CSV table of C-alpha atoms and ligand atoms in Angstrom, one decimal:
chain,number,residue,atom,x,y,z
A,10,MET,CA,24.3,-1.6,11.5
A,11,ILE,CA,22.8,1.9,11.9
A,12,LYS,CA,22.7,3.3,15.4
A,13,ILE,CA,20.7,6.4,16.1
A,14,ASP,CA,21.7,7.3,19.6
A,15,ASN,CA,19.6,9.8,21.6
A,16,VAL,CA,19.6,12.3,18.8
A,17,LYS,CA,18.3,15.8,19.2
A,18,LYS,CA,17.9,18.5,16.6
A,19,VAL,CA,16.9,22.1,17.3
A,20,PHE,CA,16.1,24.7,14.6
A,21,ASN,CA,16.5,28.4,15.3
A,22,ARG,CA,18.0,27.9,18.7
A,23,GLY,CA,17.8,30.9,21.0
A,24,THR,CA,15.1,32.7,19.0
A,25,VAL,CA,11.4,32.9,19.4
A,26,ASN,CA,11.1,30.3,16.7
A,27,GLU,CA,13.3,27.7,18.6
A,28,ASN,CA,11.9,24.3,17.6
A,29,TRP,CA,13.1,21.0,18.9
A,30,ALA,CA,12.2,19.0,15.9
A,31,VAL,CA,13.8,15.8,17.2
A,32,LYS,CA,13.9,15.4,21.0
A,33,GLY,CA,16.1,12.4,21.8
A,34,VAL,CA,15.4,9.6,19.5
A,35,SER,CA,17.2,6.3,19.5
A,36,VAL,CA,16.8,3.5,16.9
A,37,ASP,CA,19.2,0.7,16.2
A,38,ILE,CA,18.7,-0.8,12.8
A,39,LYS,CA,20.1,-4.2,12.0
A,40,GLN,CA,21.8,-4.8,8.7
A,41,GLY,CA,19.2,-5.8,6.1
A,42,SER,CA,16.3,-4.6,8.1
A,43,PHE,CA,13.5,-2.5,6.5
A,44,VAL,CA,11.9,0.0,8.9
A,45,THR,CA,8.8,2.0,8.1
A,46,VAL,CA,8.3,5.4,9.8
A,47,ILE,CA,5.0,7.1,10.3
A,48,GLY,CA,3.9,10.2,12.2
A,49,GLY,CA,1.9,13.4,11.8
A,50,ASN,CA,3.0,16.4,9.8
A,51,GLY,CA,5.9,18.1,11.6
A,52,SER,CA,6.6,15.2,13.9
A,53,GLY,CA,10.3,15.1,12.8
A,54,LYS,CA,10.4,12.2,10.3
A,55,SER,CA,12.2,14.1,7.5
A,56,THR,CA,14.5,15.7,10.0
A,57,LEU,CA,15.4,12.3,11.4
A,58,LEU,CA,16.1,11.0,7.8
A,59,ASN,CA,18.2,14.1,7.0
A,60,LEU,CA,20.2,13.5,10.2
A,61,VAL,CA,20.8,9.9,9.2
A,62,ALA,CA,21.8,11.1,5.7
A,63,GLY,CA,24.3,13.5,7.3
A,64,TYR,CA,22.6,16.5,5.7
A,65,LEU,CA,21.8,17.8,9.1
A,66,LYS,CA,24.1,17.6,12.2
A,67,PRO,CA,22.6,16.5,15.5
A,68,ASP,CA,22.7,19.1,18.3
A,69,GLU,CA,23.0,16.2,20.7
A,70,GLY,CA,23.5,12.4,20.3
A,71,ARG,CA,25.1,10.7,17.4
A,72,ILE,CA,24.4,8.5,14.4
A,73,LEU,CA,26.7,5.6,13.6
A,74,ILE,CA,26.7,3.8,10.4
A,75,ASP,CA,28.9,0.6,10.8
A,76,ASP,CA,30.5,2.2,13.9
A,77,GLU,CA,31.4,5.4,12.0
A,78,ASP,CA,29.9,8.7,13.1
A,79,VAL,CA,28.2,10.2,10.0
A,80,SER,CA,29.0,13.7,11.2
A,81,ASN,CA,32.7,13.0,10.9
A,82,VAL,CA,32.6,11.6,7.4
A,83,THR,CA,33.4,13.7,4.3
A,84,ASP,CA,30.6,14.5,1.9
A,85,TYR,CA,31.8,12.3,-0.9
A,86,LYS,CA,32.3,9.3,1.4
A,87,ARG,CA,28.9,9.8,2.9
A,88,ALA,CA,27.5,9.9,-0.6
A,89,SER,CA,28.7,6.3,-1.1
A,90,TYR,CA,26.9,5.2,2.1
A,91,ILE,CA,23.6,6.8,1.5
A,92,GLY,CA,20.8,6.3,-1.0
A,93,ILE,CA,18.0,8.8,-0.6
A,94,VAL,CA,14.8,9.4,-2.5
A,95,PHE,CA,12.5,12.3,-1.6
A,96,GLN,CA,8.9,13.0,-2.3
A,97,ASP,CA,9.5,15.3,-5.2
A,98,PRO,CA,10.1,13.2,-8.4
A,99,LEU,CA,12.1,16.1,-9.9
A,100,SER,CA,14.7,16.3,-7.1
A,101,GLY,CA,16.6,13.1,-7.7
A,102,THR,CA,17.7,13.3,-11.3
A,103,ALA,CA,19.4,16.0,-13.4
A,104,LYS,CA,16.8,17.0,-16.0
A,105,SER,CA,19.2,18.4,-18.5
A,106,LEU,CA,21.3,15.1,-18.5
A,107,SER,CA,20.3,12.0,-20.3
A,108,ILE,CA,19.1,8.8,-18.6
A,109,GLU,CA,22.5,7.2,-19.1
A,110,GLU,CA,24.4,10.2,-17.9
A,111,ASN,CA,22.3,10.3,-14.7
A,112,LEU,CA,23.1,6.6,-14.2
A,113,ALA,CA,26.8,7.2,-14.9
A,114,ILE,CA,26.8,9.8,-12.1
A,115,ALA,CA,25.1,7.4,-9.8
A,116,MET,CA,27.7,4.7,-10.6
A,117,LYS,CA,30.5,7.2,-9.6
A,118,ARG,CA,28.8,8.1,-6.3
A,119,GLY,CA,31.2,8.3,-3.5
A,120,GLN,CA,34.3,8.5,-5.7
A,121,LYS,CA,36.6,11.3,-4.8
A,122,ARG,CA,37.0,12.5,-8.4
A,123,MET,CA,34.6,12.2,-11.2
A,124,PHE,CA,36.3,11.9,-14.6
A,125,GLY,CA,33.7,13.4,-16.8
A,126,MET,CA,30.4,11.8,-17.5
A,127,GLY,CA,31.4,9.7,-20.5
A,128,VAL,CA,29.4,6.5,-20.9
A,129,LYS,CA,31.2,3.5,-22.2
A,130,SER,CA,29.4,1.0,-24.3
A,131,ARG,CA,30.1,-1.7,-21.6
A,132,ASP,CA,28.4,0.5,-19.0
A,133,ARG,CA,25.5,1.2,-21.4
A,134,GLU,CA,24.7,-2.5,-21.6
A,135,PHE,CA,24.6,-2.7,-17.8
A,136,TYR,CA,22.4,0.4,-17.6
A,137,ARG,CA,20.1,-1.1,-20.1
A,138,GLU,CA,19.8,-4.3,-18.1
A,139,GLN,CA,19.0,-2.4,-14.9
A,140,LEU,CA,16.5,-0.2,-16.6
A,141,ARG,CA,14.7,-3.2,-18.1
A,142,MET,CA,14.0,-4.3,-14.6
A,143,LEU,CA,11.9,-1.2,-14.0
A,144,ASP,CA,9.6,-2.4,-16.7
A,145,LEU,CA,8.9,1.1,-18.0
A,146,GLY,CA,10.6,0.9,-21.4
A,147,LEU,CA,13.4,3.2,-20.3
A,148,GLU,CA,16.0,0.7,-21.6
A,149,ASN,CA,15.2,2.0,-25.1
A,150,ARG,CA,15.5,5.7,-24.1
A,151,LEU,CA,19.1,5.9,-22.7
A,152,LYS,CA,19.8,9.1,-24.6
A,153,ASP,CA,16.6,10.9,-23.6
A,154,LYS,CA,17.0,13.7,-21.2
A,155,ALA,CA,15.6,12.9,-17.7
A,156,GLY,CA,13.5,16.1,-18.0
A,157,LEU,CA,11.4,14.3,-20.6
A,158,LEU,CA,10.3,11.6,-18.3
A,159,SER,CA,7.0,11.5,-16.3
A,160,GLY,CA,7.1,11.9,-12.5
A,161,GLY,CA,6.7,8.2,-12.0
A,162,GLN,CA,9.5,7.4,-14.5
A,163,ARG,CA,11.8,9.9,-12.9
A,164,GLN,CA,11.1,8.5,-9.4
A,165,ALA,CA,11.8,4.9,-10.7
A,166,LEU,CA,15.1,6.2,-12.2
A,167,THR,CA,15.9,8.0,-8.9
A,168,LEU,CA,15.3,4.8,-7.0
A,169,LEU,CA,17.6,2.9,-9.4
A,170,MET,CA,20.3,5.5,-9.0
A,171,ALA,CA,20.0,5.4,-5.2
A,172,THR,CA,20.6,1.6,-5.2
A,173,LEU,CA,23.0,1.2,-8.2
A,174,VAL,CA,25.9,1.4,-5.9
A,175,LYS,CA,24.7,-0.6,-2.9
A,176,PRO,CA,24.1,2.0,-0.1
A,177,LYS,CA,24.6,1.1,3.6
A,178,ILE,CA,21.1,2.6,4.1
A,179,LEU,CA,18.4,3.5,1.7
A,180,LEU,CA,16.3,6.5,2.9
A,181,LEU,CA,12.9,7.0,1.4
A,182,ASP,CA,10.9,10.1,2.4
A,183,GLU,CA,7.3,9.7,1.2
A,184,HIS,CA,8.8,8.8,-2.2
A,185,THR,CA,5.5,7.8,-3.7
A,186,ALA,CA,3.3,10.5,-2.2
A,187,ALA,CA,3.4,12.8,-5.3
A,188,LEU,CA,2.5,10.0,-7.7
A,189,ASP,CA,-0.9,8.8,-8.9
A,190,PRO,CA,-2.1,5.6,-7.1
A,191,LYS,CA,-1.2,3.2,-9.9
A,192,THR,CA,2.3,4.7,-10.4
A,193,ALA,CA,2.8,4.9,-6.6
A,194,ASP,CA,1.9,1.2,-6.4
A,195,LYS,CA,4.4,0.4,-9.1
A,196,ILE,CA,7.2,2.4,-7.5
A,197,LEU,CA,6.4,0.8,-4.1
A,198,LYS,CA,6.7,-2.7,-5.6
A,199,LEU,CA,9.9,-1.7,-7.3
A,200,THR,CA,11.2,-0.5,-3.9
A,201,VAL,CA,10.4,-3.8,-2.2
A,202,LYS,CA,12.1,-5.7,-5.1
A,203,LEU,CA,15.2,-3.6,-5.0
A,204,VAL,CA,15.4,-3.8,-1.2
A,205,LYS,CA,15.0,-7.5,-1.3
A,206,GLU,CA,17.3,-8.3,-4.2
A,207,ASN,CA,20.1,-6.2,-2.8
A,208,SER,CA,19.5,-7.1,0.9
A,209,LEU,CA,19.3,-3.4,1.6
A,210,THR,CA,18.9,-1.7,5.0
A,211,ALA,CA,16.1,0.8,4.6
A,212,MET,CA,14.0,3.5,6.3
A,213,MET,CA,10.8,4.5,4.6
A,214,VAL,CA,8.6,7.4,5.7
A,215,THR,CA,5.0,7.0,4.7
A,216,HIS,CA,1.7,8.5,5.6
A,217,ASN,CA,-0.1,5.3,4.6
A,218,MET,CA,-0.5,3.3,7.7
A,219,LYS,CA,-1.5,0.1,5.9
A,220,GLN,CA,1.7,0.3,3.9
A,221,ALA,CA,3.6,1.1,7.1
A,222,LEU,CA,2.4,-2.1,8.7
A,223,SER,CA,2.6,-4.4,5.7
A,224,LEU,CA,6.0,-3.4,4.3
A,225,GLY,CA,9.3,-4.2,5.9
A,226,GLU,CA,9.5,-5.8,9.3
A,227,ARG,CA,9.5,-2.9,11.8
A,228,THR,CA,7.4,0.2,12.3
A,229,VAL,CA,8.4,3.4,14.2
A,230,MET,CA,6.0,6.1,14.9
A,231,MET,CA,7.1,9.7,15.6
A,232,GLN,CA,5.1,12.3,17.4
A,233,LEU,CA,6.2,15.8,18.3
A,234,GLY,CA,9.8,14.9,17.8
A,235,LYS,CA,9.7,11.8,19.9
A,236,LYS,CA,9.5,8.1,19.1
A,237,VAL,CA,6.2,6.9,20.5
A,238,LEU,CA,6.0,3.4,19.0
A,239,ASP,CA,8.6,0.9,17.8
A,240,VAL,CA,7.3,-2.5,16.9
A,241,ASP,CA,8.4,-5.6,15.1
A,242,GLY,CA,7.7,-9.3,15.1
A,243,GLU,CA,4.5,-10.7,16.5
A,244,GLU,CA,3.6,-7.5,18.2
A,245,ARG,CA,3.6,-5.7,14.8
A,246,LYS,CA,1.7,-8.5,13.1
A,247,LYS,CA,-1.1,-8.1,15.6
A,248,LEU,CA,-1.3,-4.3,15.1
A,249,THR,CA,-4.1,-2.9,12.8
A,250,VAL,CA,-4.5,0.4,11.2
A,251,THR,CA,-7.3,1.1,13.7
A,252,ASP,CA,-4.8,0.5,16.6
A,253,LEU,CA,-2.4,3.0,15.0
A,254,LEU,CA,-5.1,5.6,14.6
A,255,GLU,CA,-6.2,5.1,18.2
A,256,LEU,CA,-2.6,5.6,19.3
A,257,PHE,CA,-2.4,8.7,17.2
A,258,SER,CA,-5.5,10.2,18.8
A,259,ARG,CA,-4.4,9.2,22.2
A,260,GLU,CA,-1.0,10.8,21.8
A,261,LEU,CA,-2.2,13.9,20.1
A,262,GLY,CA,-5.9,14.4,20.6
A,263,ASP,CA,-7.1,17.1,18.2
A,264,GLU,CA,-3.7,17.6,16.8
A,265,ALA,CA,-3.9,14.2,15.1
A,266,TYR,CA,-7.0,15.4,13.3
A,267,ASP,CA,-5.3,18.7,12.4
A,268,ALA,CA,-2.3,16.9,11.1
A,269,GLY,CA,-4.5,15.0,8.7
A,270,MET,CA,-4.0,11.6,10.3
A,271,LEU,CA,-7.6,10.9,11.2
B,24,ATP,N1,15.3,23.6,8.1
B,24,ATP,C1,14.4,23.9,9.0
B,24,ATP,N2,14.4,25.0,9.7
B,24,ATP,C2,13.5,25.3,10.7
B,24,ATP,N3,12.6,24.4,11.1
B,24,ATP,C3,12.6,23.2,10.4
B,24,ATP,C4,13.5,22.9,9.4
B,24,ATP,N4,13.2,21.6,8.9
B,24,ATP,C5,12.1,21.2,9.7
B,24,ATP,N5,11.8,22.2,10.6
B,24,ATP,C6,10.7,22.0,11.6
B,24,ATP,O1,10.9,20.9,12.3
B,24,ATP,C7,9.7,20.2,12.6
B,24,ATP,C8,9.8,18.8,12.0
B,24,ATP,O2,9.7,18.9,10.6
B,24,ATP,P1,9.9,17.6,9.7
B,24,ATP,O3,10.0,18.1,8.3
B,24,ATP,O4,10.9,16.7,10.2
B,24,ATP,O5,8.5,16.9,9.9
B,24,ATP,P2,7.8,15.6,9.2
B,24,ATP,O6,7.5,14.7,10.2
B,24,ATP,O7,8.7,15.2,8.1
B,24,ATP,O8,6.5,16.2,8.6
B,24,ATP,P3,5.7,15.9,7.2
B,24,ATP,O9,4.9,14.7,7.4
B,24,ATP,O10,4.8,17.2,7.0
B,24,ATP,O11,6.7,15.8,6.1
B,24,ATP,C9,8.6,21.0,12.0
B,24,ATP,O12,8.1,21.8,13.0
B,24,ATP,C10,9.3,21.9,11.0
B,24,ATP,O13,8.7,23.1,10.8
B,25,MG,MG1,8.5,15.1,6.0
């Protein structure tokens, strides 16, 4: 269970640039639930995800993961909790390391000490199996450096790395936005598969409203640092993209247009 409890985050406090990026947001996420997050540019989505990841500390409120406050957890322990994939396909893998070395690091996530990056043949078989699931032929390229892979292949590898050790929450921040439509679709299908097969709890930021309503079982909309919509079940089923767009324009007026949402 993830509990985001009245969290606030301010950047540049006390300066002319003071900016309350998140203004008191609460979301309880049940174990195994998949939540999509939408909202205009600068509405606080990434900040919220970074707070949940523990990369940022809330100025007020708290975030509990299985009753433990993420702010009080050591970095290596937090690393074992959190799987995170960002928009930039280059950010999740080490380009100078081979595919198998990247996976070996992911396997050791959350362990206090890492004894080298040696890959045992037993592990190699496991990695091969996992890579086969991606259906990109990477199972035959274990020794290739991650830097040789295409953006889509790297993002698939990142996704696999984020879920290899089952995280308590998988955080996806527009992780298909930088990919071509076909690759994006593939990565999205892979995401759904990994979430389902591993019964993961997930939060996915997307700008695609159709996706936001069709994937997972709950949708949260952020606007100017606040949660302005939180729907699931029948209420969500009834919602259309047009409804969301209307809500956007009602909440924001011209700002929705400026933010590229309309
Ligand atoms: N490290 C930071 N320092 C200062 N301000 C920041 C920082 N990170 C985010 N902000 C500001 O906080 C607000 C929310 O940003 P955030 O990145 O969370 O938005 P977002 O909803 O993810 O937008 P986008 O859809 O463009 O990714 C913005 O006004 C942004 O400029
Ligand atoms: Mg963002």
